[in-house]
mmCIF file of C-alpha atoms in Angstrom:
data_model
loop_
_atom_site.group_PDB
_atom_site.id
_atom_site.type_symbol
_atom_site.label_atom_id
_atom_site.label_comp_id
_atom_site.label_asym_id
_atom_site.label_seq_id
_atom_site.Cartn_x
_atom_site.Cartn_y
_atom_site.Cartn_z
ATOM 1 C CA MET A 1 10.311 -17.224 0.470
ATOM 2 C CA ARG A 2 7.272 -19.061 1.701
ATOM 3 C CA GLU A 3 4.892 -19.899 -1.110
ATOM 4 C CA ILE A 4 1.275 -20.882 -0.638
ATOM 5 C CA TYR A 5 -0.626 -22.223 -3.637
ATOM 6 C CA PHE A 6 -4.367 -22.646 -4.192
ATOM 7 C CA GLU A 7 -5.828 -24.142 -7.323
ATOM 8 C CA SER A 8 -8.667 -21.687 -6.820
ATOM 9 C CA ILE A 9 -9.509 -19.143 -4.139
ATOM 10 C CA ASP A 10 -11.757 -16.121 -3.723
ATOM 11 C CA SER A 11 -8.844 -13.665 -3.697
ATOM 12 C CA THR A 12 -5.146 -13.974 -2.906
ATOM 13 C CA ASN A 13 -5.166 -10.460 -1.418
ATOM 14 C CA THR A 14 -8.074 -11.389 0.854
ATOM 15 C CA TYR A 15 -6.269 -14.526 2.025
ATOM 16 C CA LEU A 16 -3.224 -12.513 3.090
ATOM 17 C CA LYS A 17 -5.385 -9.869 4.777
ATOM 18 C CA GLN A 18 -7.048 -12.591 6.828
ATOM 19 C CA HIS A 19 -3.803 -14.369 7.778
ATOM 20 C CA TYR A 20 -1.120 -11.670 7.787
ATOM 21 C CA GLU A 21 -0.446 -11.907 11.503
ATOM 22 C CA GLU A 22 0.732 -15.507 11.388
ATOM 23 C CA LEU A 23 2.533 -15.319 8.029
ATOM 24 C CA GLU A 24 6.096 -14.163 7.464
ATOM 25 C CA ASP A 25 7.367 -11.146 5.583
ATOM 26 C CA MET A 26 7.524 -11.692 1.794
ATOM 27 C CA CYS A 27 5.180 -14.671 1.981
ATOM 28 C CA PHE A 28 3.661 -15.304 -1.421
ATOM 29 C CA VAL A 29 0.191 -16.641 -2.317
ATOM 30 C CA ARG A 30 -0.554 -17.795 -5.816
ATOM 31 C CA THR A 31 -3.612 -19.247 -7.530
ATOM 32 C CA ASP A 32 -4.761 -20.380 -10.939
ATOM 33 C CA TYR A 33 -8.220 -18.896 -10.478
ATOM 34 C CA GLN A 34 -9.864 -16.215 -8.344
ATOM 35 C CA SER A 35 -13.628 -16.356 -7.865
ATOM 36 C CA ALA A 36 -13.708 -12.853 -6.340
ATOM 37 C CA GLY A 37 -10.715 -11.088 -7.831
ATOM 38 C CA ARG A 38 -10.748 -7.332 -7.259
ATOM 39 C CA GLY A 39 -9.336 -4.194 -8.690
ATOM 40 C CA ARG A 40 -9.430 -0.855 -6.924
ATOM 41 C CA LYS A 41 -12.704 0.484 -5.531
ATOM 42 C CA SER A 42 -14.245 -2.974 -5.759
ATOM 43 C CA ARG A 43 -13.914 -3.237 -9.512
ATOM 44 C CA THR A 44 -13.815 -6.885 -10.502
ATOM 45 C CA TRP A 45 -10.722 -8.569 -11.872
ATOM 46 C CA LEU A 46 -11.693 -11.649 -13.854
ATOM 47 C CA ALA A 47 -9.516 -14.218 -15.565
ATOM 48 C CA GLU A 48 -10.158 -17.687 -16.911
ATOM 49 C CA LYS A 49 -8.474 -20.453 -14.966
ATOM 50 C CA GLY A 50 -4.772 -20.806 -15.643
ATOM 51 C CA GLU A 51 -4.570 -17.900 -18.079
ATOM 52 C CA SER A 52 -3.283 -15.185 -15.755
ATOM 53 C CA LEU A 53 -0.478 -15.127 -13.259
ATOM 54 C CA LEU A 54 -2.310 -14.223 -10.069
ATOM 55 C CA PHE A 55 -0.419 -13.779 -6.861
ATOM 56 C CA SER A 56 -0.055 -11.586 -3.800
ATOM 57 C CA VAL A 57 2.982 -10.783 -1.692
ATOM 58 C CA LEU A 58 2.867 -9.838 1.984
ATOM 59 C CA LEU A 59 5.131 -7.062 3.274
ATOM 60 C CA LYS A 60 5.625 -6.681 7.030
ATOM 61 C CA ASP A 61 9.096 -5.157 7.349
ATOM 62 C CA GLU A 62 8.625 -1.819 9.124
ATOM 63 C CA GLU A 63 11.425 -0.146 7.206
ATOM 64 C CA VAL A 64 9.752 -1.139 3.927
ATOM 65 C CA LEU A 65 6.288 -0.093 5.116
ATOM 66 C CA LYS A 66 7.635 3.399 5.781
ATOM 67 C CA ARG A 67 8.245 3.694 2.024
ATOM 68 C CA TYR A 68 4.595 2.885 1.211
ATOM 69 C CA ARG A 69 4.306 5.886 -1.117
ATOM 70 C CA GLU A 70 6.731 4.265 -3.525
ATOM 71 C CA LEU A 71 5.453 0.702 -3.424
ATOM 72 C CA SER A 72 2.639 1.132 -5.973
ATOM 73 C CA VAL A 73 4.953 2.408 -8.653
ATOM 74 C CA LEU A 74 7.799 0.089 -7.695
ATOM 75 C CA SER A 75 5.533 -2.958 -7.994
ATOM 76 C CA ALA A 76 4.628 -1.977 -11.549
ATOM 77 C CA TYR A 77 8.258 -1.260 -12.391
ATOM 78 C CA SER A 78 9.319 -4.680 -11.126
ATOM 79 C CA VAL A 79 6.817 -6.416 -13.419
ATOM 80 C CA LEU A 80 7.877 -4.168 -16.295
ATOM 81 C CA GLU A 81 11.533 -5.123 -15.866
ATOM 82 C CA VAL A 82 10.676 -8.820 -16.047
ATOM 83 C CA LEU A 83 8.513 -8.331 -19.158
ATOM 84 C CA GLU A 84 11.408 -6.529 -20.819
ATOM 85 C CA GLY A 85 13.499 -9.576 -20.028
ATOM 86 C CA TYR A 86 11.022 -11.658 -22.041
ATOM 87 C CA GLY A 87 11.611 -9.397 -25.024
ATOM 88 C CA ILE A 88 8.435 -7.314 -24.751
ATOM 89 C CA GLY A 89 8.964 -3.738 -25.899
ATOM 90 C CA ASP A 90 6.922 -0.507 -25.854
ATOM 91 C CA LEU A 91 6.284 -0.961 -22.135
ATOM 92 C CA MET A 92 5.094 1.987 -20.108
ATOM 93 C CA ILE A 93 3.611 2.657 -16.674
ATOM 94 C CA LYS A 94 0.339 4.561 -16.427
ATOM 95 C CA TRP A 95 0.628 6.256 -13.058
ATOM 96 C CA PRO A 96 0.846 4.840 -10.621
ATOM 97 C CA ASN A 97 0.778 1.119 -11.290
ATOM 98 C CA ASP A 98 -0.785 -0.018 -14.570
ATOM 99 C CA VAL A 99 1.694 -1.729 -16.889
ATOM 100 C CA LEU A 100 0.853 -1.150 -20.541
ATOM 101 C CA VAL A 101 2.206 -2.365 -23.851
ATOM 102 C CA LYS A 102 1.516 0.145 -26.630
ATOM 103 C CA GLU A 103 -1.090 1.684 -24.322
ATOM 104 C CA ARG A 104 -2.863 -1.640 -23.754
ATOM 105 C CA LYS A 105 -3.016 -2.933 -20.210
ATOM 106 C CA ILE A 106 -1.133 -6.150 -19.531
ATOM 107 C CA CYS A 107 -0.870 -6.070 -15.749
ATOM 108 C CA GLY A 108 -3.047 -4.745 -12.952
ATOM 109 C CA ILE A 109 -1.833 -4.235 -9.417
ATOM 110 C CA LEU A 110 -3.862 -3.728 -6.253
ATOM 111 C CA LEU A 111 -2.096 -2.654 -3.074
ATOM 112 C CA GLU A 112 -3.946 -3.082 0.198
ATOM 113 C CA GLY A 113 -2.792 -2.341 3.689
ATOM 114 C CA ILE A 114 -3.974 -3.061 7.195
ATOM 115 C CA SER A 115 -3.487 -0.592 10.006
ATOM 116 C CA ALA A 116 -4.292 -0.626 13.681
ATOM 117 C CA GLU A 117 -2.686 2.479 15.168
ATOM 118 C CA SER A 118 0.129 2.017 12.670
ATOM 119 C CA LEU A 119 0.593 0.352 9.305
ATOM 120 C CA ARG A 120 0.931 -3.381 10.032
ATOM 121 C CA CYS A 121 1.318 -4.803 6.546
ATOM 122 C CA ILE A 122 0.976 -4.084 2.857
ATOM 123 C CA ILE A 123 -0.180 -6.656 0.341
ATOM 124 C CA ILE A 124 0.846 -6.357 -3.296
ATOM 125 C CA GLY A 125 -1.684 -8.126 -5.503
ATOM 126 C CA ILE A 126 -0.631 -8.717 -9.100
ATOM 127 C CA GLY A 127 -2.702 -9.923 -12.031
ATOM 128 C CA LEU A 128 -0.653 -10.401 -15.184
ATOM 129 C CA ASN A 129 -2.317 -11.399 -18.445
ATOM 130 C CA VAL A 130 -0.304 -14.311 -19.803
ATOM 131 C CA LYS A 131 -2.248 -16.775 -21.976
ATOM 132 C CA GLN A 132 -5.494 -15.011 -22.860
ATOM 133 C CA GLU A 133 -6.689 -14.252 -26.301
ATOM 134 C CA SER A 134 -10.003 -12.766 -25.066
ATOM 135 C CA PHE A 135 -11.123 -10.876 -21.966
ATOM 136 C CA THR A 136 -14.263 -10.451 -19.887
ATOM 137 C CA GLY A 137 -14.901 -8.181 -16.901
ATOM 138 C CA ASP A 138 -14.483 -4.511 -16.030
ATOM 139 C CA TYR A 139 -11.543 -2.727 -17.556
ATOM 140 C CA LEU A 140 -10.752 0.842 -18.487
ATOM 141 C CA ASN A 141 -8.020 0.151 -21.046
ATOM 142 C CA GLU A 142 -8.186 -2.483 -23.788
ATOM 143 C CA PRO A 143 -6.131 -5.373 -22.379
ATOM 144 C CA VAL A 144 -3.404 -7.476 -23.963
ATOM 145 C CA SER A 145 -1.576 -10.629 -22.884
ATOM 146 C CA MET A 146 1.984 -11.940 -23.160
ATOM 147 C CA ARG A 147 0.733 -14.660 -25.531
ATOM 148 C CA MET A 148 -0.804 -12.096 -27.880
ATOM 149 C CA ILE A 149 2.497 -10.219 -28.083
ATOM 150 C CA LEU A 150 5.044 -13.032 -28.105
ATOM 151 C CA ASN A 151 2.922 -15.663 -29.846
ATOM 152 C CA GLU A 152 4.524 -18.429 -27.808
ATOM 153 C CA GLU A 153 3.863 -20.522 -24.684
ATOM 154 C CA ILE A 154 4.974 -18.922 -21.427
ATOM 155 C CA GLY A 155 5.990 -21.116 -18.490
ATOM 156 C CA MET A 156 4.029 -19.848 -15.483
ATOM 157 C CA ASP A 157 6.394 -21.173 -12.826
ATOM 158 C CA ALA A 158 9.461 -19.540 -14.345
ATOM 159 C CA LEU A 159 7.561 -16.296 -14.838
ATOM 160 C CA LYS A 160 6.353 -16.309 -11.244
ATOM 161 C CA ASP A 161 9.880 -16.952 -9.955
ATOM 162 C CA ARG A 162 11.349 -14.113 -11.996
ATOM 163 C CA ILE A 163 8.731 -11.593 -10.875
ATOM 164 C CA TYR A 164 9.037 -12.610 -7.240
ATOM 165 C CA GLN A 165 12.830 -12.381 -7.393
ATOM 166 C CA LYS A 166 12.682 -8.954 -9.040
ATOM 167 C CA LEU A 167 10.216 -7.716 -6.407
ATOM 168 C CA GLU A 168 12.404 -9.052 -3.641
ATOM 169 C CA ASP A 169 15.530 -7.419 -5.111
ATOM 170 C CA ASN A 170 13.846 -4.068 -5.659
ATOM 171 C CA ILE A 171 12.248 -4.025 -2.222
ATOM 172 C CA ARG A 172 15.628 -4.788 -0.650
ATOM 173 C CA LYS A 173 17.158 -1.892 -2.582
ATOM 174 C CA LEU A 174 14.286 0.354 -1.461
ATOM 175 C CA LYS A 175 14.910 -0.624 2.134
ATOM 176 C CA GLU A 176 18.592 0.244 1.713
ATOM 177 C CA GLY A 177 17.604 3.740 0.638
ATOM 178 C CA TYR A 178 17.818 3.409 -3.127
ATOM 179 C CA ASP A 179 15.665 5.880 -5.072
ATOM 180 C CA PHE A 180 14.117 4.437 -8.230
ATOM 181 C CA TYR A 181 12.662 7.742 -9.382
ATOM 182 C CA GLU A 182 14.972 8.404 -12.348
ATOM 183 C CA GLU A 183 14.611 4.882 -13.720
ATOM 184 C CA ILE A 184 10.838 4.744 -13.352
ATOM 185 C CA SER A 185 10.271 8.237 -14.811
ATOM 186 C CA ALA A 186 11.618 7.003 -18.124
ATOM 187 C CA TYR A 187 8.502 4.814 -18.401
ATOM 188 C CA ASP A 188 5.986 7.498 -17.429
ATOM 189 C CA LEU A 189 3.195 7.106 -20.008
ATOM 190 C CA LEU A 190 1.307 10.247 -19.044
ATOM 191 C CA LYS A 191 4.234 12.686 -18.919
ATOM 192 C CA GLY A 192 3.758 15.729 -21.102
ATOM 193 C CA ARG A 193 0.380 14.621 -22.416
ATOM 194 C CA LYS A 194 -3.097 16.020 -22.422
ATOM 195 C CA VAL A 195 -5.346 13.307 -21.036
ATOM 196 C CA LYS A 196 -8.884 12.807 -19.829
ATOM 197 C CA ALA A 197 -9.159 12.725 -16.073
ATOM 198 C CA LEU A 198 -12.188 11.127 -14.442
ATOM 199 C CA VAL A 199 -13.033 13.203 -11.403
ATOM 200 C CA ASN A 200 -16.219 12.409 -9.477
ATOM 201 C CA ASP A 201 -17.626 10.547 -12.489
ATOM 202 C CA VAL A 202 -17.012 13.544 -14.776
ATOM 203 C CA PHE A 203 -14.386 13.599 -17.531
ATOM 204 C CA LYS A 204 -12.225 16.686 -17.931
ATOM 205 C CA GLU A 205 -9.068 17.381 -19.876
ATOM 206 C CA VAL A 206 -5.867 18.004 -17.937
ATOM 207 C CA SER A 207 -2.206 18.398 -18.856
ATOM 208 C CA VAL A 208 0.169 16.014 -17.165
ATOM 209 C CA ILE A 209 3.543 17.341 -16.078
ATOM 210 C CA GLY A 210 4.678 13.894 -14.993
ATOM 211 C CA MET A 211 5.581 11.843 -11.947
ATOM 212 C CA ARG A 212 7.289 13.913 -9.250
ATOM 213 C CA SER A 213 10.234 12.832 -7.123
ATOM 214 C CA ASP A 214 7.824 12.092 -4.249
ATOM 215 C CA TYR A 215 5.945 9.764 -6.668
ATOM 216 C CA SER A 216 2.866 11.988 -6.829
ATOM 217 C CA LEU A 217 1.647 13.006 -10.290
ATOM 218 C CA GLY A 218 1.993 16.651 -11.315
ATOM 219 C CA ILE A 219 -0.872 17.937 -13.455
ATOM 220 C CA ILE A 220 -2.239 21.275 -14.643
ATOM 221 C CA ASP A 221 -5.995 21.574 -14.219
ATOM 222 C CA ASP A 222 -7.772 24.788 -15.169
ATOM 223 C CA GLY A 223 -4.434 26.601 -15.092
ATOM 224 C CA LYS A 224 -3.571 25.386 -11.575
ATOM 225 C CA GLU A 225 -0.640 23.082 -10.866
ATOM 226 C CA LEU A 226 -1.635 20.164 -8.635
ATOM 227 C CA ASN A 227 0.153 17.123 -7.219
ATOM 228 C CA ILE A 228 -2.107 14.087 -7.262
ATOM 229 C CA LYS A 229 -1.446 11.595 -4.464
ATOM 230 C CA THR A 230 -4.624 9.569 -4.421
ATOM 231 C CA GLY A 231 -6.563 7.351 -6.767
ATOM 232 C CA GLU A 232 -9.596 9.595 -6.767
ATOM 233 C CA ILE A 233 -8.622 10.749 -10.220
ATOM 234 C CA SER A 234 -8.081 8.161 -12.931
ATOM 235 C CA PHE A 235 -6.499 9.043 -16.229
ATOM 236 C CA HIS A 236 -7.377 7.873 -19.718
ATOM 237 C CA VAL A 237 -5.183 8.217 -22.743
ATOM 238 C CA MET B 1 20.379 15.170 50.547
ATOM 239 C CA LYS B 2 18.467 16.609 47.650
ATOM 240 C CA ILE B 3 15.762 14.968 45.624
ATOM 241 C CA TYR B 4 15.584 15.512 41.890
ATOM 242 C CA LYS B 5 13.071 14.313 39.353
ATOM 243 C CA VAL B 6 14.808 12.825 36.305
ATOM 244 C CA LYS B 7 13.060 11.778 33.125
ATOM 245 C CA VAL B 8 14.685 8.832 31.295
ATOM 246 C CA ASN B 9 13.109 7.408 28.095
ATOM 247 C CA GLY B 10 9.766 8.868 29.012
ATOM 248 C CA LYS B 11 9.739 7.550 32.598
ATOM 249 C CA VAL B 12 10.095 9.874 35.557
ATOM 250 C CA TYR B 13 12.301 8.833 38.491
ATOM 251 C CA GLU B 14 12.940 10.497 41.821
ATOM 252 C CA VAL B 15 16.657 10.544 42.496
ATOM 253 C CA GLU B 16 18.233 11.261 45.851
ATOM 254 C CA LEU B 17 21.625 12.920 45.545
ATOM 255 C CA GLU B 18 24.057 13.372 48.379
ATOM 256 C CA ALA B 19 27.111 15.563 48.004
ATOM 257 C CA VAL B 20 30.305 13.703 48.829
ATOM 258 C CA ASP B 21 33.880 14.912 49.314
ATOM 259 C CA GLU B 22 35.479 12.304 47.086
ATOM 260 C CA VAL B 23 35.296 12.518 43.295
ATOM 261 C CA LYS B 24 33.415 9.260 43.049
ATOM 262 C CA GLY B 25 30.038 9.157 44.739
ATOM 263 C CA SER B 26 26.979 6.997 44.566
ATOM 264 C CA VAL B 27 23.485 7.682 43.445
ATOM 265 C CA GLU B 28 20.463 5.759 44.489
ATOM 266 C CA ALA B 29 17.488 6.084 42.245
ATOM 267 C CA LYS B 30 14.105 4.530 42.569
ATOM 268 C CA THR B 31 11.099 4.672 40.384
ATOM 269 C CA VAL B 32 8.589 6.677 42.330
ATOM 270 C CA SER B 33 6.277 7.824 39.617
ATOM 271 C CA GLU B 34 6.014 7.096 35.937
ATOM 272 C CA GLU B 35 4.484 9.104 33.188
ATOM 273 C CA ALA B 36 2.155 6.893 31.249
ATOM 274 C CA PRO B 37 2.861 6.463 27.530
ATOM 275 C CA ALA B 38 1.447 9.412 25.622
ATOM 276 C CA LYS B 39 -1.475 7.564 24.089
ATOM 277 C CA GLU B 40 -2.831 6.393 27.483
ATOM 278 C CA ALA B 41 -2.261 9.612 29.440
ATOM 279 C CA ALA B 42 -5.230 11.550 28.128
ATOM 280 C CA SER B 43 -8.544 9.813 28.481
ATOM 281 C CA GLU B 44 -9.719 11.174 25.164
ATOM 282 C CA GLY B 45 -6.587 9.845 23.383
ATOM 283 C CA ALA B 46 -7.294 6.211 24.274
ATOM 284 C CA ASN B 47 -10.694 6.275 22.533
ATOM 285 C CA GLN B 48 -9.647 7.841 19.286
ATOM 286 C CA ILE B 49 -8.996 5.995 16.045
ATOM 287 C CA LEU B 50 -6.330 7.920 14.165
ATOM 288 C CA ALA B 51 -5.227 7.957 10.541
ATOM 289 C CA PRO B 52 -1.972 5.962 10.286
ATOM 290 C CA ILE B 53 -1.058 7.615 6.982
ATOM 291 C CA ALA B 54 -2.007 10.743 5.055
ATOM 292 C CA GLY B 55 -4.543 10.107 2.312
ATOM 293 C CA LYS B 56 -8.150 10.302 1.250
ATOM 294 C CA VAL B 57 -10.998 8.657 3.147
ATOM 295 C CA LEU B 58 -12.545 6.158 0.750
ATOM 296 C CA ASP B 59 -15.068 4.601 3.084
ATOM 297 C CA ILE B 60 -16.358 4.976 6.640
ATOM 298 C CA LYS B 61 -17.878 1.687 7.740
ATOM 299 C CA VAL B 62 -19.453 2.677 11.077
ATOM 300 C CA LYS B 63 -22.030 5.149 12.369
ATOM 301 C CA PRO B 64 -22.486 6.863 15.732
ATOM 302 C CA GLY B 65 -24.117 4.516 18.208
ATOM 303 C CA GLU B 66 -22.733 1.353 16.621
ATOM 304 C CA MET B 67 -20.706 -1.108 18.687
ATOM 305 C CA VAL B 68 -17.209 -1.762 17.367
ATOM 306 C CA ARG B 69 -15.036 -4.798 18.173
ATOM 307 C CA LYS B 70 -11.285 -4.574 18.528
ATOM 308 C CA GLY B 71 -9.849 -5.536 15.136
ATOM 309 C CA GLN B 72 -12.955 -4.519 13.185
ATOM 310 C CA THR B 73 -12.335 -2.522 10.006
ATOM 311 C CA VAL B 74 -13.898 0.901 10.537
ATOM 312 C CA ALA B 75 -12.583 2.919 7.605
ATOM 313 C CA ILE B 76 -10.517 2.746 4.433
ATOM 314 C CA ILE B 77 -7.942 5.404 3.561
ATOM 315 C CA GLU B 78 -6.288 5.535 0.168
ATOM 316 C CA ALA B 79 -2.880 7.011 -0.681
ATOM 317 C CA MET B 80 -0.908 6.474 -3.876
ATOM 318 C CA LYS B 81 -3.469 3.811 -4.816
ATOM 319 C CA LEU B 82 -2.747 1.842 -1.649
ATOM 320 C CA GLU B 83 -6.118 1.041 -0.052
ATOM 321 C CA ASN B 84 -5.524 0.868 3.669
ATOM 322 C CA GLU B 85 -8.017 -0.826 6.005
ATOM 323 C CA ILE B 86 -8.133 0.902 9.363
ATOM 324 C CA GLN B 87 -8.854 -1.562 12.152
ATOM 325 C CA SER B 88 -10.012 -0.375 15.537
ATOM 326 C CA ALA B 89 -7.511 -0.982 18.325
ATOM 327 C CA TYR B 90 -10.360 -0.833 20.837
ATOM 328 C CA SER B 91 -13.846 -2.177 21.443
ATOM 329 C CA GLY B 92 -16.594 0.291 22.235
ATOM 330 C CA LYS B 93 -19.507 2.323 20.980
ATOM 331 C CA VAL B 94 -18.941 4.902 18.267
ATOM 332 C CA LYS B 95 -19.400 8.348 19.779
ATOM 333 C CA GLU B 96 -18.484 10.450 16.762
ATOM 334 C CA VAL B 97 -17.368 10.002 13.165
ATOM 335 C CA VAL B 98 -15.077 12.982 12.712
ATOM 336 C CA VAL B 99 -14.298 12.686 8.992
ATOM 337 C CA SER B 100 -16.477 12.024 5.983
ATOM 338 C CA GLU B 101 -15.925 10.002 2.831
ATOM 339 C CA GLY B 102 -13.829 11.937 0.367
ATOM 340 C CA ALA B 103 -12.037 13.954 3.046
ATOM 341 C CA ASP B 104 -8.274 14.417 2.901
ATOM 342 C CA VAL B 105 -6.594 13.427 6.161
ATOM 343 C CA ARG B 106 -3.072 13.789 7.512
ATOM 344 C CA ASN B 107 -1.127 11.256 9.517
ATOM 345 C CA LYS B 108 -2.562 11.061 13.083
ATOM 346 C CA ASP B 109 -5.762 12.962 12.248
ATOM 347 C CA VAL B 110 -8.695 11.735 14.337
ATOM 348 C CA LEU B 111 -11.083 9.628 12.262
ATOM 349 C CA ILE B 112 -13.505 8.164 14.791
ATOM 350 C CA VAL B 113 -14.074 8.629 18.519
ATOM 351 C CA LEU B 114 -15.337 5.806 20.703
ATOM 352 C CA GLU B 115 -17.070 6.270 24.040
#
């Protein structure tokens, strides 16, 4: 592992996007503070300095990049496994990559890729709420932190090492052909529920069948069965 | 002596074969012509920016008539909440933007054509 640390930076994802060509596979960038942290579709991701674990991992292995459809969900599952190891229960994944505790968001993940004729790299950006007791910024679900649940100090270095190791192990298994579907489905928050779906800025109620074996999300909308594969639709419980 | 054209790994060779009485013979082959790699063979193929994955077009960052540099991000495609920046492999002027924001694309669909 090659680790790069910044006390503060605009965005760890942006750093890897700008330098991916000269950096090695599984290189890891971490910071205590992001001045321009992002969620999907340019939503902001804000955290006070030192309160969140903020890091990004660079993937360049072609065999791993071929499995890009699974990487969103697998990233969330890797964080979830580590949080379970800290004794946090009631963990679920809101498709495809929000990690929630009792339906409150504790971890956000942004995957970005760069392509020129073919997919060159994928960057997994993780923001895990660790020490906060209050939150500012844009969010769709009411957030929670590890501190608020465990009521104890969390060592950031040990936490970072455990998440990185879990990611590395799971990505290696993915590359070897392992299918995580059965394990991850057990944490599918939306499965079997009626939820509000935000489609083109309009809320509508849909029934969720659950995550499919190809990692799309099966829903029933107006009596029609659909498989959702993009983030155009966001779901609210 | 007969001349055959043999295609090996995408390259075409002319091979001269001479019938011999013995079981073991010899073959002399020389590269006379080569088929260019598929993406360079058709002039229109070299100027097209293709979707590298299936997904939804989130953003088109160029317009017809604009100059594009090699390496410039020209579009963003999203799949399974992976936002993928599409960088142009070529420099040139945008001739046509084939897809619009919100469109679903398949792998290798043409996104943008450069002159």
